[in-house]
Structure formats: C-alpha cells, structure tokens
Phi, psi and omega in degrees: 000018155229149167284329170221134166231149191217108181234138209228204176245123181315135177064011168246097171266061186280338190256127184214072200291181164228112174220131169213168185059031178257168172237116188232118165247150199277181175258353172121169161309340169267353167268125159312167188108141168267154185315309188193152182213147198230126192216171162057037161084010188273175176192190184148177187230136170237101174233148166059022194236159192249114183232113152272150171061043186209138198304318198250167167270213193248158179213140170269148180257152175237140165249324188093021180249161173299338178229040160281163208278004191257342162301314202271348174284326183280016189229338172098034186238354171250094177248136165247101188233159180027058170254143192242145188218130197212126186058029172253131170050034177063044178060015184237148173309283235280339167252024190252321180227158224172132181249141179241158177203130183259011175245339204235116162305312195253097190242003193300324178294317183293322170295341164288315177314299188296308190302333180294323189308336195308310192270306177321304185289358165081023180267165187219167188249123186199128203266095164277017166073016182275146175228089207255049169218135189304132035238119188300156170221091175265016165243131180325140173246325175283132168308350179292178185031055168078357185287135150227168205286334216255123171296138177290164177284121175309000000 
C-alpha cells in the first residue's frame, strides 16, 4: 500500500536515506495507500522526484516524542523538496502532505505546519507527462519545473 516507507527505531533516529530523481508510480486512486510514510524517528531527504497515480500523499508520524519524525522535520533532518505530484491526494496540496499520530487525537497544529511546507519546499502538483497505462511512457515529457524529455549527453 506504500510506494515507500521510511521507518526507524523510536528514539533512535538512525534511518536517514537520501532519495533523489526517483519516479514512483502508484496503483491508482481507488487503491488505498500513501506514496510515502516516515515513522519511528526516521528522517531523510526526498528531492527532485516524481510521484503519480496514488490515492494518498505522504505522512509523517507525530508521537509527542522529542525524536519522532515530526521533530526530525522541524529540526531540518526530514526534507521533502522540489518534487512533483500528479493524481495524488486529489491533486490538492492540502491532501498530499499530512501528519498522523497513534497516540494523540489533536494534531491539527502539526498537520497545518507540515501542509504549509508543501509550497515552502517548492513541491508542486504538475503533470510531467508520465503515462502509467499502455502504452507506457516513463520518461517525463513536459518541460516545466526543470524537467526535460531529452537524455543527458554521456
């Protein structure tokens, strides 16, 4: 149900991957699941990637712990920058980024702060021209946001 899950050991923030220039294609808007979830004190960087065709966006965990993934985000150790989303979370920035909690019912403030980061992190809702139905095309076609359809010279 997840395109990517980044999980660590609570209170031991050792999981910190760097993922860049990836293309992640989901199972469609009718299938449950997120494009990405950070939990259990995990952090990392997801940059310059494309996420398409998934019902829900990405979530980070708030547990109230000083080292949870939400705190990793606040301290700059969890970064989601310059990514494109299309056919994810109803193409709404407010539905693409979110905070979840298994221990607290009131995470409205944390959720609002993280949702505002969608724009601050220069993420965008944009059709990169990827076709995930036959005939497949996994090479970005639209040239907005620094994407090109041409392969770089070797």
